[in-house]
Tab-separated table of C-alpha atoms in Angstrom:
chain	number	residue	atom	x	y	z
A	155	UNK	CA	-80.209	-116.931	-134.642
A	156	UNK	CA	-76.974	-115.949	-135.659
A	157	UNK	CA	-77.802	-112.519	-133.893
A	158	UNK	CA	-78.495	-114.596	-130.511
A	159	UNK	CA	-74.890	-116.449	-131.074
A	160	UNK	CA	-73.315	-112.948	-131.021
A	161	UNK	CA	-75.583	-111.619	-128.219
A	162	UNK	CA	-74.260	-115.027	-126.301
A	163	UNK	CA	-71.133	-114.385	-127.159
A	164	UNK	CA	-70.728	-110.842	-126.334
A	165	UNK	CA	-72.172	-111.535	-122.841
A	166	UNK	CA	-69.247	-114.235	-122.227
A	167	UNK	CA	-66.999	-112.033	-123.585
A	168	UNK	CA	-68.228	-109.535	-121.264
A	169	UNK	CA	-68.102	-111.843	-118.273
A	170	UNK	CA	-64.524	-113.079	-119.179
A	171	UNK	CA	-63.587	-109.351	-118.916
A	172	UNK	CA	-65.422	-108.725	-115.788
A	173	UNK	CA	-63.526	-111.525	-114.039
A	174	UNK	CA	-59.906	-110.339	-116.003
A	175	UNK	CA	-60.779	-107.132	-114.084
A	176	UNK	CA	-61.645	-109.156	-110.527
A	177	UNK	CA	-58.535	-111.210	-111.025
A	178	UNK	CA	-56.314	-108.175	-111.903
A	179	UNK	CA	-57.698	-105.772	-109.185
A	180	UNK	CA	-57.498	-108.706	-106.658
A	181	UNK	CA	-53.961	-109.599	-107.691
A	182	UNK	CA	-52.918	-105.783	-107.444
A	183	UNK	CA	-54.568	-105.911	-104.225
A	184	UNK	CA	-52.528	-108.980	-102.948
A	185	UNK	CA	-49.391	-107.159	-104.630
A	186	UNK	CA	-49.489	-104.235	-102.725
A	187	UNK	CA	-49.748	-106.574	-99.037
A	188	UNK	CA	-47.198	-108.210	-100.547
A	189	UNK	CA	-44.774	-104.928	-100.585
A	190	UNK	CA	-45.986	-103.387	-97.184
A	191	UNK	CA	-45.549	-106.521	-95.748
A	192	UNK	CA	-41.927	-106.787	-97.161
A	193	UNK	CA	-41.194	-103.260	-96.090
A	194	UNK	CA	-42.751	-103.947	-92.745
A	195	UNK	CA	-40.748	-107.583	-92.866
A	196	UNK	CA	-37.328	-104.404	-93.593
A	197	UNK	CA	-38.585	-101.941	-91.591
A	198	UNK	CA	-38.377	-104.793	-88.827
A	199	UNK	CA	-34.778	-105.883	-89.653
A	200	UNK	CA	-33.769	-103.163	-89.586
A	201	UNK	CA	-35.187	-101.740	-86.126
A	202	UNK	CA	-33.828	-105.556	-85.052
A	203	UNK	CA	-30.071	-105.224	-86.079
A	204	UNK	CA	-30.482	-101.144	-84.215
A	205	UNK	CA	-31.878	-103.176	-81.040
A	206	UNK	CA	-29.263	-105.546	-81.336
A	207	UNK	CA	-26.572	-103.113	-81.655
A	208	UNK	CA	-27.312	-101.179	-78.685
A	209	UNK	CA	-27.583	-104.945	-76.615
A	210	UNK	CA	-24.523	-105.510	-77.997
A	211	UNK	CA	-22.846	-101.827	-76.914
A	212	UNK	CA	-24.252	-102.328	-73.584
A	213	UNK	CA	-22.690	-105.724	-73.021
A	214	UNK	CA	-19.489	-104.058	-74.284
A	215	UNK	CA	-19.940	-101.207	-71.624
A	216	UNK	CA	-21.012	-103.777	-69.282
A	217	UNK	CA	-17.799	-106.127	-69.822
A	218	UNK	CA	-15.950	-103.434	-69.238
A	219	UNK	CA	-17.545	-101.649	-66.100
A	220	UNK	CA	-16.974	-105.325	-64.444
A	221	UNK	CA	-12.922	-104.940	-65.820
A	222	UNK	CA	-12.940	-101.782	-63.791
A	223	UNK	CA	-14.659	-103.023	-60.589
A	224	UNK	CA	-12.449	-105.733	-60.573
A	225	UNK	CA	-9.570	-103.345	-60.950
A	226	UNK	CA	-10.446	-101.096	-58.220
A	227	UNK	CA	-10.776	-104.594	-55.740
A	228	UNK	CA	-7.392	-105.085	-56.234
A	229	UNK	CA	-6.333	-102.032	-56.280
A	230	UNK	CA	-8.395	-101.420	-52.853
A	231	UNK	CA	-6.889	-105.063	-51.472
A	232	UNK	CA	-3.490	-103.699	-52.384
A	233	UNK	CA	-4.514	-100.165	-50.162
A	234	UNK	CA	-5.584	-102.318	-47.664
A	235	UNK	CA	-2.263	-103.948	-46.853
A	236	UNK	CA	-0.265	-100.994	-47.141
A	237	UNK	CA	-2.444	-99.581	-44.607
A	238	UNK	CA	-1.766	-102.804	-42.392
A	239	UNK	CA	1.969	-102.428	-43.212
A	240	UNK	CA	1.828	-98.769	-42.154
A	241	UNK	CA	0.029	-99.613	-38.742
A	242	UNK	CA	2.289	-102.490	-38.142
A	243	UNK	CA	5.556	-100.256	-38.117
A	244	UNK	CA	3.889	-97.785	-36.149
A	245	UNK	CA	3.213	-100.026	-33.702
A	246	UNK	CA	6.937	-101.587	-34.253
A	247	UNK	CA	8.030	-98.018	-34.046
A	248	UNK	CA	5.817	-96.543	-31.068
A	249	UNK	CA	7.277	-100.073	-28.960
A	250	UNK	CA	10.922	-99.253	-29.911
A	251	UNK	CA	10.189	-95.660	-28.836
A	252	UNK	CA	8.582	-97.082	-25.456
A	253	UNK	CA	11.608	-99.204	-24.999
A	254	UNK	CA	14.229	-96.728	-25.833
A	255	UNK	CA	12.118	-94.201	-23.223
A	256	UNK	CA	12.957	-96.951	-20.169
């Protein structure tokens, strides 16, 4: 009898082991998702802030490819009616010169 007690008791203890080993395999198991997810989760992030740095260079460039448009349309406006000056004393100039010829 007390041979059957030990027999019982050896099998639970081997069961209790058997599921300590499930348990510990399953949580190392879980573990190790756990840390490729989080590098994943980093690896992420970190390709993120890299994205977000070059959207944020080319808005930069961008800004300041529309400050230079905008400067060379004024600076083209300001061509523009120095050219219309110019023509306008020519004309002044080639009437005077008609005049003078009379």
């Amino acid at each position: 009898q007390r041979l059957d007690q030990h027999g019982a008791d050896l099998n639970r203890l081997e069961t209790t082991i058997h599921d300590a080993r499930s348990e510990t395999k399953q949580r190392h198991a879980d573990l190790q998702e756990e840390m490729t997810t989080g590098l994943a989760k980093a690896a992420s992030k970190e390709a993120l802030d890299v994205v977000t740095n070059r959207v944020d260079a080319f808005d930069e460039s961008q800004q300041s490819l529309r400050e230079a448009v905008e400067k060379a349309h004024v600076a083209q406006q300001a061509l523009k009616e120095e050219v219309e000056e110019i023509e306008q004393s020519y004309v002044k100039a080639h009437q005077l010169t008609e005049v003078d010829q009379r």
